[in-house]
XYZ file of C-alpha atoms in Angstrom:
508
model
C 0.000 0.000 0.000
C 1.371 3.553 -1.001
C 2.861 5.092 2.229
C 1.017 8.390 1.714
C -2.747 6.276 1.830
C -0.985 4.766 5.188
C 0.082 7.819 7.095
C -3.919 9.200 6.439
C -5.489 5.796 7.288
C -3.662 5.663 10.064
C -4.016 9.509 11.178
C -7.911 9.017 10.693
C -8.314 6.145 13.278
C -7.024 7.951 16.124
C -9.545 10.492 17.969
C -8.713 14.381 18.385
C -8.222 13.553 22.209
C -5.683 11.247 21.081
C -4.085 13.501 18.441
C -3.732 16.215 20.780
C -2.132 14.213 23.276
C 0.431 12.411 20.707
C 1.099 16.434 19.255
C 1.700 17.354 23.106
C 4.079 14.620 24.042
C 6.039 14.575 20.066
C 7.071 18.754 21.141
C 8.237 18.310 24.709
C 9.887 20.859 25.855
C 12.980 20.031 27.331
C 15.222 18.374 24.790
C 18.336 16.953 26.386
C 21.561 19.387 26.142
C 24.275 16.617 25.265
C 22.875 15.379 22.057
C 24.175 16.466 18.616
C 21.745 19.039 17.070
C 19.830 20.131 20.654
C 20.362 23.732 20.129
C 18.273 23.313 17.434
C 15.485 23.237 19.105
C 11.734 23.653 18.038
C 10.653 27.098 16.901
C 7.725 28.671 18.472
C 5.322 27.879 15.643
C 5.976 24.044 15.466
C 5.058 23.605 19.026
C 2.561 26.241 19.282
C 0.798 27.747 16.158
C -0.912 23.769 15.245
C -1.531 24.388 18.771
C -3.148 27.617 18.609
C -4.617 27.025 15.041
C -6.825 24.087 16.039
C -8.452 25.853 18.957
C -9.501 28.897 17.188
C -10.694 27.112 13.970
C -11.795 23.753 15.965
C -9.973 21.745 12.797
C -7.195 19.405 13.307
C -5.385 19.987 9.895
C -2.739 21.533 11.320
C -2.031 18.930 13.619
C -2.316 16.622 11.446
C 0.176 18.090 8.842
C 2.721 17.995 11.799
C 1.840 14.149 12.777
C 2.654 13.155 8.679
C 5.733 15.560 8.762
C 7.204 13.598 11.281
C 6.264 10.119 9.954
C 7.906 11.400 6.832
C 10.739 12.337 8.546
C 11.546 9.304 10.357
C 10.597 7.362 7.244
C 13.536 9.037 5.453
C 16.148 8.998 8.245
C 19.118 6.809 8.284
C 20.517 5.922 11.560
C 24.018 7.138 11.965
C 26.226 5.093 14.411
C 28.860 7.152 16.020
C 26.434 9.923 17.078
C 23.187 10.667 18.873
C 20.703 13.241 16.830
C 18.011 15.454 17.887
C 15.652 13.320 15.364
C 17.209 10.260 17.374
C 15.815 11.774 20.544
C 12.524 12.722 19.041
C 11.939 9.524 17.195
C 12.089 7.310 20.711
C 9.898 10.120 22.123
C 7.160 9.789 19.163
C 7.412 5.921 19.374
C 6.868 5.734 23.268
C 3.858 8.414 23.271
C 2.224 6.007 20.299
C 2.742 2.740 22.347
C 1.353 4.556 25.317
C -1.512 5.884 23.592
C -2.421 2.503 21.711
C -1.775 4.439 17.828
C 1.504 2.916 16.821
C 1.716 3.130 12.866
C 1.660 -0.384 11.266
C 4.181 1.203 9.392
C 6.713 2.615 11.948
C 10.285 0.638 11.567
C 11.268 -0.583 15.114
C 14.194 -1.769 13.458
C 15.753 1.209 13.704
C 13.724 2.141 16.897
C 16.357 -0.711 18.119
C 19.246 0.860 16.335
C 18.959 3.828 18.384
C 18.428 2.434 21.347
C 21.756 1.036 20.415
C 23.297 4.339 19.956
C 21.627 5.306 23.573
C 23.567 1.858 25.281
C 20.282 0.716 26.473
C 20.158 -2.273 28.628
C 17.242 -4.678 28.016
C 15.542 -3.356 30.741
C 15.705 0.662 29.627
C 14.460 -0.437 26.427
C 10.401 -0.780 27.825
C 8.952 2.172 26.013
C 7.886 3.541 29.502
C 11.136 4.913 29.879
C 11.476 7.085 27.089
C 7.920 8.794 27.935
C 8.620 11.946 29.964
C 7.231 11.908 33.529
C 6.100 15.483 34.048
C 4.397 15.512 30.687
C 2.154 12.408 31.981
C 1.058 14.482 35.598
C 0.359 17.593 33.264
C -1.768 14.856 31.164
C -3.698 13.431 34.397
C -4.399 17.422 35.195
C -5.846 18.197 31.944
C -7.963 14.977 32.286
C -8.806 16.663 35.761
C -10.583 19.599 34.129
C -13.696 20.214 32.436
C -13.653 22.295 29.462
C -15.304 25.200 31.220
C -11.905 24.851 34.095
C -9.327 25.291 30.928
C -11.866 27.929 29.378
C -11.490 30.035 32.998
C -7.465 29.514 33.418
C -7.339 30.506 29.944
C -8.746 33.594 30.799
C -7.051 34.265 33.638
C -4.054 34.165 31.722
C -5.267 36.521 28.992
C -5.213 38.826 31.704
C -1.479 39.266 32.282
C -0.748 42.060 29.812
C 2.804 41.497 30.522
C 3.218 37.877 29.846
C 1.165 37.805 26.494
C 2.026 40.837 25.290
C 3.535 40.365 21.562
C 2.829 36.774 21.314
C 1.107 36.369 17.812
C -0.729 32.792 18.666
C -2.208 34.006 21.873
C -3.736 36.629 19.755
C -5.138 33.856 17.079
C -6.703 31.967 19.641
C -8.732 35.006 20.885
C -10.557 36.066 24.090
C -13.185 33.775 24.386
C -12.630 30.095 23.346
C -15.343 27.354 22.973
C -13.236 24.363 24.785
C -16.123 21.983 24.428
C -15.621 20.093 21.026
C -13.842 16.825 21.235
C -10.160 17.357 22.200
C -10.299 21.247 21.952
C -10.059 21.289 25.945
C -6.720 18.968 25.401
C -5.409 21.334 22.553
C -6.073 24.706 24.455
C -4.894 23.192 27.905
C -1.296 21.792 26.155
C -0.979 25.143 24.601
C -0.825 26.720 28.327
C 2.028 24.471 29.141
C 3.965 25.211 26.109
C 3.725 28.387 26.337
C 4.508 29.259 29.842
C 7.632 26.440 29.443
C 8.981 28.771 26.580
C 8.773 31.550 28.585
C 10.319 30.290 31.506
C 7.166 29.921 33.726
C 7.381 26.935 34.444
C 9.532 23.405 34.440
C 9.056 19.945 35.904
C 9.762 21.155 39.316
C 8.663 24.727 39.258
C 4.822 24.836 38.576
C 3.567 27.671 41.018
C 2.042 29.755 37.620
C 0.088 26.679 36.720
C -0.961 26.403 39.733
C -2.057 30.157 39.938
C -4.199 29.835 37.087
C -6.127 26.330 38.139
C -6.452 28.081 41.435
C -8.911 31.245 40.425
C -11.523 28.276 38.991
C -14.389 27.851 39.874
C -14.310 24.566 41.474
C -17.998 23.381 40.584
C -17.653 24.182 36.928
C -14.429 23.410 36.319
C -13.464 19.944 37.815
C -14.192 16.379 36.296
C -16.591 14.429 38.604
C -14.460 12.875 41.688
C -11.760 15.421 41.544
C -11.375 18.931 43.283
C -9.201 22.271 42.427
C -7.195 21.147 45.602
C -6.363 17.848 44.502
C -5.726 19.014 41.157
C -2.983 21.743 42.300
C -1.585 18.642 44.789
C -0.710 16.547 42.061
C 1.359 19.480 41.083
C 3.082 19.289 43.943
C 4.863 15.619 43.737
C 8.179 15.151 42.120
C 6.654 13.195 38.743
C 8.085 9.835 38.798
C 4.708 8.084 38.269
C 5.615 5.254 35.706
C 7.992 2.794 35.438
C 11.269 2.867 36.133
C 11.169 4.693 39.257
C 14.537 5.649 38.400
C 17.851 4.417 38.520
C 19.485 3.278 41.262
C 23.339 2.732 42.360
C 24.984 0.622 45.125
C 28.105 1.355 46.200
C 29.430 -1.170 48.860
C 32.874 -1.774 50.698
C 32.776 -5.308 51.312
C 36.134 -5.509 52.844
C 36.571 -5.750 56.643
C 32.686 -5.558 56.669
C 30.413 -8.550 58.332
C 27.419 -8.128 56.640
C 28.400 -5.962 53.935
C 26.744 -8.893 50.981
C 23.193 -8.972 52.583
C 23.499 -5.141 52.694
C 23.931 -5.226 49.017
C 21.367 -8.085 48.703
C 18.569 -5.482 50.867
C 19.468 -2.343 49.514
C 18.875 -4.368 45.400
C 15.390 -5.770 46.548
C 14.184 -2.770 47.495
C 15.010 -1.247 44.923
C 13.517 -3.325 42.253
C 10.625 -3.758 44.459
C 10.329 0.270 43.996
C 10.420 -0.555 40.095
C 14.349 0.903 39.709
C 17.061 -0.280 37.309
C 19.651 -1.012 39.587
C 23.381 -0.923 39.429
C 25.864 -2.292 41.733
C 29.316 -1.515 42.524
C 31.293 -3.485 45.044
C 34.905 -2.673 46.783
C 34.227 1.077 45.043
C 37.416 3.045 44.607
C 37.983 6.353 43.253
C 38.217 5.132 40.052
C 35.433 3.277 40.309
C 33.463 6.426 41.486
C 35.174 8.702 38.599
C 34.004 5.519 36.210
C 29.851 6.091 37.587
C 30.092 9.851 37.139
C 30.554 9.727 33.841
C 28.525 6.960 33.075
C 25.863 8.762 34.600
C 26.182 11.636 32.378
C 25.491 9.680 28.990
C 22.470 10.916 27.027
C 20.195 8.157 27.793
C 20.283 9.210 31.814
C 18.290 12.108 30.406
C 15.240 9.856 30.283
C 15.775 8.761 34.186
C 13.155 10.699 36.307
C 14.890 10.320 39.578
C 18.668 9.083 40.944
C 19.721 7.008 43.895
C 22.605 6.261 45.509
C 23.942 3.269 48.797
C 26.952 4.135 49.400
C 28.172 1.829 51.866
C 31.173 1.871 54.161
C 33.492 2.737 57.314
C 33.998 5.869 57.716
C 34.486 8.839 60.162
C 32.965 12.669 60.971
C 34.507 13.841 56.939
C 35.361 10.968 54.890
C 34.333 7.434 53.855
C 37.059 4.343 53.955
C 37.270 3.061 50.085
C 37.892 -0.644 49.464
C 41.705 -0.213 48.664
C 42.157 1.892 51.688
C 42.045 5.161 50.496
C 39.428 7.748 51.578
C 37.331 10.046 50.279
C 35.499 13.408 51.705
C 32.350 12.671 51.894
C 31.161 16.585 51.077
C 33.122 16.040 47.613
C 30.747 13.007 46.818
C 27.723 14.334 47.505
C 28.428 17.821 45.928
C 29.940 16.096 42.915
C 27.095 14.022 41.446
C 24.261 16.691 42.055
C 25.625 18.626 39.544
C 25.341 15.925 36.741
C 23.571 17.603 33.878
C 21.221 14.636 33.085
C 19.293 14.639 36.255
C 18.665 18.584 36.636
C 15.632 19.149 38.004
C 14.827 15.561 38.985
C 14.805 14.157 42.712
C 18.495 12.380 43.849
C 18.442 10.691 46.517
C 21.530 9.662 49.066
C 21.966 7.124 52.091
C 24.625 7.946 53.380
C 25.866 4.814 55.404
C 29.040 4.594 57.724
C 30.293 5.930 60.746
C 30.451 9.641 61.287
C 32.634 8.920 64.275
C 33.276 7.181 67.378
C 30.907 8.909 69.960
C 27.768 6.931 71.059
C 24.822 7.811 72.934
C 25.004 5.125 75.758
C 22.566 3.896 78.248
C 24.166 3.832 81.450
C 23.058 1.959 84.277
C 20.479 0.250 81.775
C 20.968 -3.823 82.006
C 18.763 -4.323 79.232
C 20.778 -6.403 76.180
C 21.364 -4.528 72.828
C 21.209 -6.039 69.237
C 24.973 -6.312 69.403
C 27.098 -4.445 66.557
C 30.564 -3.916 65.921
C 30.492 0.125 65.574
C 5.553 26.045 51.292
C 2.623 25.640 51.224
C 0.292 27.372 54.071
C -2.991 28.747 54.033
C -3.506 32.410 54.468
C -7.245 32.915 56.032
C -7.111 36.237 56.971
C -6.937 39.254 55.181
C -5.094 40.973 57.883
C -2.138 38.742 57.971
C -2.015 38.556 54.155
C -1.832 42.300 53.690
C 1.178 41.951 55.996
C 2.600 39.767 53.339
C 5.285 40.784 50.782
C 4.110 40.895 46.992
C 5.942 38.933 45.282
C 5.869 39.709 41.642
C 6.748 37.519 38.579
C 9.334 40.293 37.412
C 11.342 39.359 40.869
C 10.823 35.422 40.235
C 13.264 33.105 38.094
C 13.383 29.690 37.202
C 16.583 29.863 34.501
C 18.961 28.844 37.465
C 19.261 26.613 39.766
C 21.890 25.993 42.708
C 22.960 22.344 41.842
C 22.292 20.839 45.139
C 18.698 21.743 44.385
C 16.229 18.761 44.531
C 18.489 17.032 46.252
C 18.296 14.417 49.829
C 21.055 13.153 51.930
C 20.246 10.466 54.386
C 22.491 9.583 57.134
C 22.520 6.164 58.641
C 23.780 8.294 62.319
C 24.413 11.569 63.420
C 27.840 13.672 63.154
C 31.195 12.195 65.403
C 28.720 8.930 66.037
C 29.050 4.984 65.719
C 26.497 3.803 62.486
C 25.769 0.174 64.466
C 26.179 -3.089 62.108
C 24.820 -6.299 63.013
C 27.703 -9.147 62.376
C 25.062 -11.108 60.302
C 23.057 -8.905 58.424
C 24.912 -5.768 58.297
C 24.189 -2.220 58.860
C 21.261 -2.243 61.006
C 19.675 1.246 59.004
C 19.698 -0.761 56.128
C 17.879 -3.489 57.490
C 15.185 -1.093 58.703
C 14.986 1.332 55.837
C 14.717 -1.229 53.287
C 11.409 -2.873 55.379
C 9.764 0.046 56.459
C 9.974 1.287 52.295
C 8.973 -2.229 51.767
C 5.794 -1.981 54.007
C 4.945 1.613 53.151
C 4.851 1.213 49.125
C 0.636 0.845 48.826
C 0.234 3.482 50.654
C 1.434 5.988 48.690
C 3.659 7.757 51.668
C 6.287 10.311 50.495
C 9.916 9.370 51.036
C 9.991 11.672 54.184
C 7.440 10.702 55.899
C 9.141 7.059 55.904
C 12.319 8.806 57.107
C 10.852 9.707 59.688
C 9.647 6.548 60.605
C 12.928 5.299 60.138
C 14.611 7.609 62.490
C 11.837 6.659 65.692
C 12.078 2.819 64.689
C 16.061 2.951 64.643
C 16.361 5.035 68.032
C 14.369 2.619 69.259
C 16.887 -0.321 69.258
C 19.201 -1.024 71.575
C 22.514 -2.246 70.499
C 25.881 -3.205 72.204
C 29.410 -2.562 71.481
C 31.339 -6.134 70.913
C 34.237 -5.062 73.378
C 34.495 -5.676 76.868
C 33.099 -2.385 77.872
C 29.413 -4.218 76.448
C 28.486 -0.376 75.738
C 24.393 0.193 75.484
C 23.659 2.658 72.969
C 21.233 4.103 70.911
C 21.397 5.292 66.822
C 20.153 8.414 65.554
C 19.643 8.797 62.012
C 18.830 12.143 60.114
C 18.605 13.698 56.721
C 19.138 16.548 54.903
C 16.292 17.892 52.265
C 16.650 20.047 49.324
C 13.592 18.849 48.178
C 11.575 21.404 46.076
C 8.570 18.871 45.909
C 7.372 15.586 47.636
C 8.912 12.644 46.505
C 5.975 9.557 46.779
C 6.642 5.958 46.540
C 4.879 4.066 44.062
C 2.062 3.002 45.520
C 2.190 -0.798 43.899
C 5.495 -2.896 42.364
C 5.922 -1.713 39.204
C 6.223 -4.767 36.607
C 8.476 -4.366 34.176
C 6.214 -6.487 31.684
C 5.451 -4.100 28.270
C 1.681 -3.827 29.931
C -0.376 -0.610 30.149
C -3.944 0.599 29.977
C -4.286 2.925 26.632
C -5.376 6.701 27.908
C -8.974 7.865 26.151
């Protein structure tokens, strides 16, 4: 069959719901910085004017000109070997979005879908399409599903109302004042055309989504929301680090077996969990500088871009500044934490730390107490009155920016103990914080609890235990544990195992 009759069979099976979704997803708007061609990003008018075009006329030509100028673009591409494209980038994104949707062309080549993965150095298990679909593009999709057409209708006017944000913009002046959201996937097409309009102009990113939230804020909740769902649980969604779909994100062990009892079931724990959480895990043992040096720039290989979140066991002796590496040597342990923050491929995405080894020699013993010890060898607020929100500063968008971003940002250390303290380790099963983190994420994942909040369970369950020094002083003592957040968001466990199967339920 000609290819031409197949691109327009195939675009006329999918609904405009569909089409605006699969045009929304195709023009994301952060394309990754280390691939060949990403400068070249897209203009204004390919990821707005179909955009803008379709709402005011209520016809999906435009659209659909943009869905067969892809198609005929990855139709005519050759694969190059030695180097990663933009069109490389774009072509995984189009083919994930289609599989999630349920509208992959007949005609699409996987063939060289697998050749770039190639390019990428995908494992088996990064090659589930799930990956390659971009996590804050699916909570913005879950919103707009959220909203009736009369809530995108209202934001839409609320944002017509900032003279100083639309001013000059051509396709905010095509779509008009008033819009009629209600045919079939107009809502979709008007609501996607917010987003990509206040990402271009620096409103908003994955983590920074007050202005969003602004605008869903001043509707009017009966109106506006889809049976079963509020304006406040709308703007919480908002408010989560997305990491919704499978993988979780990747995940790195780091262990110093040597001179550690234990130190293998830690490793065994810490990769359960972790796959339990539905992470691709990696696993270092006996790490060494080199080693470390080797992870960093693994880590900062294109296809890390797709990753929505990054975390890292690192697991050894140490003392209050550095940790004991397997050959001896030690590093600081401010220069590891500092130095993989700053990796380019997960800006703006949660990293996570545990931090476990001693920070010292100091522990908090129980004197006099004869009771045996598990023995071891070592923003938002609400503002109700009008009186105390006068007393407020104004904060005005001129004064806000979202270009830059301190690299520590979004960013969690956990610490198995406190500073100048023993981190206790069972002879058996290793470090006892382990042991309990790993169980209490274990029992906590259907119920949806934010990483935090199970810190925090973690730190009354561990200073709970009693544990006893193995010399002949039989020291009592307690464990404190603690972390540091520079968490912009909430970071919430999945709420079931994530199967790694290729299975999904098609959106509508």
């Amino acid at each position: 069959m000609d290819e031409v009759i197949q691109v327009t069979q195939w675009l006329s099976s999918i609904t405009p719901r569909k089409k605006a979704k699969l045009f929304f997803f195709t023009t994301h708007a952060d394309a990754p910085s280390p691939m060949v061609g990403s400068n070249d990003v897209d203009t204004h008018e390919e990821t707005q004017l179909p955009l803008a075009t379709t709402v005011a006329l209520h016809n999906f030509k435009n659209i659909d000109e943009f869905l067969k100028k892809k198609v005929n673009t990855f139709s005519c591409y050759n694969v190059i070997e030695n180097e990663i494209t933009k069109t490389d980038y774009e072509y995984l994104r189009f083919y994930s979005a289609c599989k999630y949707l349920d509208v992959v062309p007949p005609f699409l080549d996987l063939e060289k879908i697998s050749a770039i993965q190639n390019k990428f150095e995908m494992t088996d298990e990064e090659r589930d399409y799930r990956l390659l679909l971009d996590s804050a593009d699916l909570v913005l999709e879950k919103v707009c599903d959220s909203l009736k057409p009369a809530g995108v209708s209202q934001m839409w006017t609320a944002l017509r109302k900032d003279r100083n944000l639309i001013r000059g913009v051509k396709t905010i002046d095509i779509i008009g004042f008033f819009v009629d959201p209600n045919p079939t996937g107009i809502k979709e097409c008007l609501f996607f055309f917010i987003v990509r309009f206040l990402q271009k102009a620096d409103k908003i990113n994955r983590v920074n989504t007050n202005r969003l939230e602004r605008l869903i804020a001043q509707c009017d909740e009966s109106s506006s929301c889809e049976e079963g769902k509020t304006i406040d649980f709308i703007i919480d969604s908002l408010r989560f680090y997305p990491t919704g779909l499978y993988p979780f994100g990747s995940c790195l062990i780091m262990c110093v077996i040597e001179g550690r009892d234990g130190a293998m079931q830690e490793i065994e724990k810490t990769m359960e969990i972790s796959r339990h959480l539905g992470m691709i895990t990696h696993t270092e043992k006996n790490p060494t500088k080199e080693t470390i040096e080797l992870v960093k720039k693994e880590l900062m290989k294109p296809k890390y871009q797709f990753y929505s979140s990054f975390t890292c066991w690192f697991m050894s002796h140490g003392d209050s500044n550095s940790m004991v590496l397997a050959d001896g040597e030690t590093i600081e342990r401010e220069w590891f934490l500092t130095s993989f923050p700053d990796i380019s491929t997960f800006q703006l995405k949660p990293k996570v730390f545990f931090m476990v080894s001693c920070r010292g020699a100091n522990k908090f013993s129980l004197k006099g107490d004869e009771s045996e010890g598990q023995s071891a060898t070592c923003d938002y607020y609400d503002i109700g009155s009008a009186l105390i929100r006068n007393r407020m500063l104004d904060i005005t968008d001129s004064v806000r920016d979202i270009s830059y971003v301190q690299p520590m940002m979004d960013t969690l250390v956990a610490y198995s103990t406190i500073l100048d303290h023993l981190s206790g380790r069972a002879n058996t099963h290793g470090s006892i914080y382990v042991d309990r983190a790993c169980v209490l994420m274990s029992e906590n994942i259907s119920r949806g609890r934010s990483l935090t909040e199970i810190l925090e369970h973690l730190s009354q369950d561990l200073h709970e235990i009693l544990q006893e020094t193995m010399d002949e002083d039989r020291i009592v003592y307690k464990q404190a544990c603690h972390y540091d957040s520079f968490f912009r968001k909430t970071l919430k466990l999945p709420y079931t195992r994530h199967p790694k199967e290729d299975v999904h339920s098609a959106p509508q």
